[in-house]
PDB file of C-alpha atoms in Angstrom:
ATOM      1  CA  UNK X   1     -28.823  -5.862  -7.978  1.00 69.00           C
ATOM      2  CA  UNK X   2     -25.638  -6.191 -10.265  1.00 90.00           C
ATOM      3  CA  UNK X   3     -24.110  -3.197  -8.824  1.00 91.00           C
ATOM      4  CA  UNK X   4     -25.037  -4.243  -5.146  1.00 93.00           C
ATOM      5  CA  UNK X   5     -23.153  -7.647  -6.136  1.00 93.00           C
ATOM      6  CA  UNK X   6     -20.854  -6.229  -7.844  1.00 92.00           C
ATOM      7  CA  UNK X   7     -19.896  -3.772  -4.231  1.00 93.00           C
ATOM      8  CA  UNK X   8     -20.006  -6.866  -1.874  1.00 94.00           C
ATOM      9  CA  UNK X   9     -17.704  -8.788  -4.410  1.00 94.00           C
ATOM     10  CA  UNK X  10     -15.444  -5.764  -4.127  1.00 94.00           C
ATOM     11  CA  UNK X  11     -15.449  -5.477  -0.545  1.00 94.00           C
ATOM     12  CA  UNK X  12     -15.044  -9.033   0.115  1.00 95.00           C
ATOM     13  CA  UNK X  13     -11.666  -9.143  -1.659  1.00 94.00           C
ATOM     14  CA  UNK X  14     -10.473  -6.120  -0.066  1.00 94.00           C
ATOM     15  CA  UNK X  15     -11.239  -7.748   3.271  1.00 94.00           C
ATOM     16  CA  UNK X  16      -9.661 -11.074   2.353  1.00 93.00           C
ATOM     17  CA  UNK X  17      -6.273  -9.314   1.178  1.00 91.00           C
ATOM     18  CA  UNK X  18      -6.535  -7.210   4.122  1.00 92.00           C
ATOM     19  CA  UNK X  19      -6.304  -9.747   5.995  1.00 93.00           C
ATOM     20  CA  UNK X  20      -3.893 -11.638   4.260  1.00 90.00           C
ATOM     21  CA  UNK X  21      -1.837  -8.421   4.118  1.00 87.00           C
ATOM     22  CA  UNK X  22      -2.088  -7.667   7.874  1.00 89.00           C
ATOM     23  CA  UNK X  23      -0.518 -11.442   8.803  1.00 89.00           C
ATOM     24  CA  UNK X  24       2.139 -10.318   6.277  1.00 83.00           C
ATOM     25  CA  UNK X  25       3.012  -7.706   8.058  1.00 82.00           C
ATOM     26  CA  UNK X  26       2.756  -8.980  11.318  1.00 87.00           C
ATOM     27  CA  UNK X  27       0.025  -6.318  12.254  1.00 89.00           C
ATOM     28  CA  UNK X  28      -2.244  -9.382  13.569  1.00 93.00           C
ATOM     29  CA  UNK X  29       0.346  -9.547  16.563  1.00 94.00           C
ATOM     30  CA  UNK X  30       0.182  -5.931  17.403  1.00 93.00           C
ATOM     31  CA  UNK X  31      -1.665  -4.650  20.751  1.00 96.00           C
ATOM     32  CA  UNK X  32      -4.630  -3.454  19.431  1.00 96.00           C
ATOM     33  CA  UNK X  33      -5.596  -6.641  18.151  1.00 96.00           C
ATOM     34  CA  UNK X  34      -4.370  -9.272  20.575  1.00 96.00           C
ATOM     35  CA  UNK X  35      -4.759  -7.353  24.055  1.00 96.00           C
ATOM     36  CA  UNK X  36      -8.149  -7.345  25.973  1.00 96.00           C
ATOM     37  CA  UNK X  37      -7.872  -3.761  26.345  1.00 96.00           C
ATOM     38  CA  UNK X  38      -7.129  -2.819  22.341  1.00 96.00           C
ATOM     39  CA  UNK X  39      -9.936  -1.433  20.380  1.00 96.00           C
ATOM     40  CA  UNK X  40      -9.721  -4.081  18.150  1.00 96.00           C
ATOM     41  CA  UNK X  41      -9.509  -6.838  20.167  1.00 97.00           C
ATOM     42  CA  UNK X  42     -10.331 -10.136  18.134  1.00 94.00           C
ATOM     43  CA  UNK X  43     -11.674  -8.168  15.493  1.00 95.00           C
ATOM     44  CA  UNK X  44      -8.272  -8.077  13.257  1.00 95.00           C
ATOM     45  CA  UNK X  45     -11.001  -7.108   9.913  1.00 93.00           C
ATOM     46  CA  UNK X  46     -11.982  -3.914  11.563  1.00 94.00           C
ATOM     47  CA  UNK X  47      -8.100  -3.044  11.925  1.00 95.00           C
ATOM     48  CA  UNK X  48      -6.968  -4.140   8.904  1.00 94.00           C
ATOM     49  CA  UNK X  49     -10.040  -2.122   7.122  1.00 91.00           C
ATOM     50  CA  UNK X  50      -8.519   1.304   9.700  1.00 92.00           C
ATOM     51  CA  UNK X  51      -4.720   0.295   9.305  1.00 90.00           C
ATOM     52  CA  UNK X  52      -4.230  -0.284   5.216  1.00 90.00           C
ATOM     53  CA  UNK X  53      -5.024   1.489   2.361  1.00 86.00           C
ATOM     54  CA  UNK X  54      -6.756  -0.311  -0.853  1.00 89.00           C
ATOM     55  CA  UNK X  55      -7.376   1.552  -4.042  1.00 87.00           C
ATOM     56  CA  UNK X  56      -9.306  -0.076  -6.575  1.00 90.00           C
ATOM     57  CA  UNK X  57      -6.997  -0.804 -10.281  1.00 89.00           C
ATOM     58  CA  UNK X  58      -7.398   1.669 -13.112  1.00 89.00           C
ATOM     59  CA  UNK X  59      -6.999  -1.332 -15.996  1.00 89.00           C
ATOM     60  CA  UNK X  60      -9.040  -4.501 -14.068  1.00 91.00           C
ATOM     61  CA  UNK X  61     -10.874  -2.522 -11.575  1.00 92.00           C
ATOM     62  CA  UNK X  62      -9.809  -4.922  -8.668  1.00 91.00           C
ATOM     63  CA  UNK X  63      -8.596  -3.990  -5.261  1.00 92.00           C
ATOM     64  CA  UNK X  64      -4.764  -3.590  -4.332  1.00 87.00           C
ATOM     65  CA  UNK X  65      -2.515  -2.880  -1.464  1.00 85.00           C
ATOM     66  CA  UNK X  66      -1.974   1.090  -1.839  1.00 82.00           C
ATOM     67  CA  UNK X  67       0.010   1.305   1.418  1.00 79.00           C
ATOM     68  CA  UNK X  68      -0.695   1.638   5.081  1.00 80.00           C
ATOM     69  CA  UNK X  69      -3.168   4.192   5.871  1.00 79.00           C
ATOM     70  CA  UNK X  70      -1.319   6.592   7.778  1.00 75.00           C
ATOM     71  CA  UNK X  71       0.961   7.417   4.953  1.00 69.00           C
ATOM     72  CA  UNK X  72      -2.421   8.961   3.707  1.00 64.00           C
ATOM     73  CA  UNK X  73      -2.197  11.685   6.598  1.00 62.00           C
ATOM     74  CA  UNK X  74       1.346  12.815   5.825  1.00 57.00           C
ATOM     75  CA  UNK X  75       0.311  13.542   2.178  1.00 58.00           C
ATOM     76  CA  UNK X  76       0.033  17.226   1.618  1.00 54.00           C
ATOM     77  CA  UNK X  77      -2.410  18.694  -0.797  1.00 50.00           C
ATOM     78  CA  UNK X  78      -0.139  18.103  -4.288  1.00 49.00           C
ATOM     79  CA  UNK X  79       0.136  14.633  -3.224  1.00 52.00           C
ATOM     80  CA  UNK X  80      -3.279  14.227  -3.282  1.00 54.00           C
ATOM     81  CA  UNK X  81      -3.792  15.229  -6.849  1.00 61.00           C
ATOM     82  CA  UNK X  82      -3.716  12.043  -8.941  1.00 66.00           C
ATOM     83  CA  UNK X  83      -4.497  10.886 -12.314  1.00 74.00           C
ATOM     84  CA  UNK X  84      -6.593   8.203 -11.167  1.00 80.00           C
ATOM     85  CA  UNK X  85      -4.617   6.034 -14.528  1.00 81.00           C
ATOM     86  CA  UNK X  86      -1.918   5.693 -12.303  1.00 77.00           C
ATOM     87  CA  UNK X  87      -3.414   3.844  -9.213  1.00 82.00           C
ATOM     88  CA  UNK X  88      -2.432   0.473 -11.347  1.00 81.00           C
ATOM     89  CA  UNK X  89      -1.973  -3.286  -9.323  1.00 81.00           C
ATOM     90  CA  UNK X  90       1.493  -5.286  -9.738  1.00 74.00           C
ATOM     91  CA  UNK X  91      -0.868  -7.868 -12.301  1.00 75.00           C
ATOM     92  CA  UNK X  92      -1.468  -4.725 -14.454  1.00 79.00           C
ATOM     93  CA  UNK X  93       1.588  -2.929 -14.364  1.00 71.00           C
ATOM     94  CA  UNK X  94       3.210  -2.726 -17.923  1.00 64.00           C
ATOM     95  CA  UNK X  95       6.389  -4.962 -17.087  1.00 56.00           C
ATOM     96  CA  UNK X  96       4.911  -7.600 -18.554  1.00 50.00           C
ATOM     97  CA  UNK X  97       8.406  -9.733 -18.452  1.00 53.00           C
ATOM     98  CA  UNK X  98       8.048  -9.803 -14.433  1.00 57.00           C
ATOM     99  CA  UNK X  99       7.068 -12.922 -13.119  1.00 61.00           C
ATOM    100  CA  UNK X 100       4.911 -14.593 -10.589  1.00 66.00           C
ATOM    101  CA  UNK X 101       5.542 -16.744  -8.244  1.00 68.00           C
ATOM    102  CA  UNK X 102       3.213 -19.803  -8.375  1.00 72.00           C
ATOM    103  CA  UNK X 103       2.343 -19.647  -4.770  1.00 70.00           C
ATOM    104  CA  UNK X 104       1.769 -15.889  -4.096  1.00 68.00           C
ATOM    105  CA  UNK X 105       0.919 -14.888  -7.259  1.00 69.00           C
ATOM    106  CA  UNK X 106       2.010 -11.249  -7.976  1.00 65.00           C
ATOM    107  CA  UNK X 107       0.617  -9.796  -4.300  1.00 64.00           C
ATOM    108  CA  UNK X 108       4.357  -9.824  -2.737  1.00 64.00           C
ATOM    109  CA  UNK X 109       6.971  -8.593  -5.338  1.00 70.00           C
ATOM    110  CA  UNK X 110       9.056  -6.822  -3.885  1.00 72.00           C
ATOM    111  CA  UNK X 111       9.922  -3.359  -5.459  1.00 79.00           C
ATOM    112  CA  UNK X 112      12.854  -1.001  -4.947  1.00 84.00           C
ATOM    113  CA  UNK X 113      12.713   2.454  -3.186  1.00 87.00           C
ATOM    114  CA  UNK X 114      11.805   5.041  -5.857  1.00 87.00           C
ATOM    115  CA  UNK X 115      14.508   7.673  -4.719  1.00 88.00           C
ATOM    116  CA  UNK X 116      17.608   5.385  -3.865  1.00 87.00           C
ATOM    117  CA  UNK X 117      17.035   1.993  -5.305  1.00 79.00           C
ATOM    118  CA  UNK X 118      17.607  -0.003  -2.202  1.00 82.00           C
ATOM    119  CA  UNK X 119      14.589  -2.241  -1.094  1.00 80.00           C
ATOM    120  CA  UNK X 120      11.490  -0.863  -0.511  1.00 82.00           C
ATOM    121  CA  UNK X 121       9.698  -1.338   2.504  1.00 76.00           C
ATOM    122  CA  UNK X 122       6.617   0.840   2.023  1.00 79.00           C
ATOM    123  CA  UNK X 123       4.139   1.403  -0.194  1.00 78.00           C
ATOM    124  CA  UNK X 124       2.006   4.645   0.114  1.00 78.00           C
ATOM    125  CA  UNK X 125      -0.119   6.104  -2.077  1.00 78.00           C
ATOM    126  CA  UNK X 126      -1.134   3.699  -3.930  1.00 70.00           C
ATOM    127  CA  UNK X 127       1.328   4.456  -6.433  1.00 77.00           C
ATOM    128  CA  UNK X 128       5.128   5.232  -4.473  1.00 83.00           C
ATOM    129  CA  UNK X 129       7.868   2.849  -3.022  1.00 83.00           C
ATOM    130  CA  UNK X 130       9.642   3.991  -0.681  1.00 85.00           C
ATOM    131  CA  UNK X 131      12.820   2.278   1.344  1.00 83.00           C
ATOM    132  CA  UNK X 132      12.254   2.880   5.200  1.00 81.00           C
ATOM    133  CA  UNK X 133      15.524   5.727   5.443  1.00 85.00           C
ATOM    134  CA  UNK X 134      13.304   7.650   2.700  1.00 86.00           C
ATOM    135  CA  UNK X 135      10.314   7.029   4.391  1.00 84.00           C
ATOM    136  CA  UNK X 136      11.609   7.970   7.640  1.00 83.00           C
ATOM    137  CA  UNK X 137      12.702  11.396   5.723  1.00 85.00           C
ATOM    138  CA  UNK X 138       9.586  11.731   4.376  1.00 84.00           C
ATOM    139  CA  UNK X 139       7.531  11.451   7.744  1.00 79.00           C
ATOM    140  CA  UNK X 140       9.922  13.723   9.489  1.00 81.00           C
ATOM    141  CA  UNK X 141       8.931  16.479   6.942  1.00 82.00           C
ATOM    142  CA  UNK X 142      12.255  16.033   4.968  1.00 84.00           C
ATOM    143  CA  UNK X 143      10.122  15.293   1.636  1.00 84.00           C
ATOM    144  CA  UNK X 144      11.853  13.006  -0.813  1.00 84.00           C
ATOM    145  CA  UNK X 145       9.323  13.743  -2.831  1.00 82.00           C
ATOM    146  CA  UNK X 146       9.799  17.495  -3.428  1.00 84.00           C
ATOM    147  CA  UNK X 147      13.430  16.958  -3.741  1.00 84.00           C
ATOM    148  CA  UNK X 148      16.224  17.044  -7.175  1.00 85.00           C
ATOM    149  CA  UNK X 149      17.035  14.113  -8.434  1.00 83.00           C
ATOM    150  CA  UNK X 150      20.718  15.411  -7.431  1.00 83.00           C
ATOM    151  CA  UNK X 151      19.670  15.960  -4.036  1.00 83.00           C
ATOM    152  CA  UNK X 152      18.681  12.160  -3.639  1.00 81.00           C
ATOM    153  CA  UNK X 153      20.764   9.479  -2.157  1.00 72.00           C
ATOM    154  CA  UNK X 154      22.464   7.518  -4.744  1.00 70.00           C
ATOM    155  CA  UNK X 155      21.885   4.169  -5.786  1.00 65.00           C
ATOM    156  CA  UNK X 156      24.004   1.575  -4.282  1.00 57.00           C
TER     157      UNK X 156
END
């Protein structure tokens, strides 16, 4: 029953910081939430559970924010590949001089944009910030991702 306990401990966190996560981002005001007719009308943990991605750490083998879930469908097939060592959590990532704030611990850092530096917005994969222009590239099929680093914008 260790492992059992072990699985609802699991689950139970990623269901808290869903939550948590989805107020952050103001999904717990969006239609399919708060209107009679949405499918997930006063049930905001069965959203949160469809809308975000969680991956569980490599190093502490908790849950983390990976991203919102339909980032996920816009990954092609070499996306997908991943060392499972890099799906690390902001605690565990090897910047050890970054610091915490006392009140939100290390859950909202924010991170720049891995392609232009400004201020990321989104975090997909588990593993990739991502401003929203470079995001909005990405979705549109204009893949930051498979582009030169002289082909990026520059940082600002």
């Amino acid at each position: 029953t260790d492992i059992i306990d072990d699985l609802i401990a699991f689950r139970t966190e990623v269901r808290n910081g869903a939550l948590l996560r989805l107020r952050h981002e103001g999904l717990d005001k969006d239609d399919a939430v708060v209107s009679t007719t949405g499918p997930y009308y006063k049930n905001p943990v069965s959203y949160a559970e469809a809308t975000l991605s969680y991956y569980q750490c490599y190093v502490c083998e908790r849950p983390y924010f990976g991203g919102i879930r339909r980032c996920d469908d816009n990954m092609d097939e070499e996306q997908g590949r991943f060392n499972p060592s890099e799906l690390v959590c902001a605690v565990c990532v090897p910047l050890r001089q970054l610091k915490t704030c006392r009140t939100h611990g290390s859950e909202f850092i924010e991170y720049k944009c891995k392609f232009c530096c400004s201020v990321a917005q989104w975090f997909c994969w588990g593993t990739t910030h991502f401003c929203s222009s470079c995001h909005r590239m990405q979705e549109r099929g204009d893949f930051v991702t498979k582009k030169k680093i002289t082909d990026l914008p520059s940082c600002q």
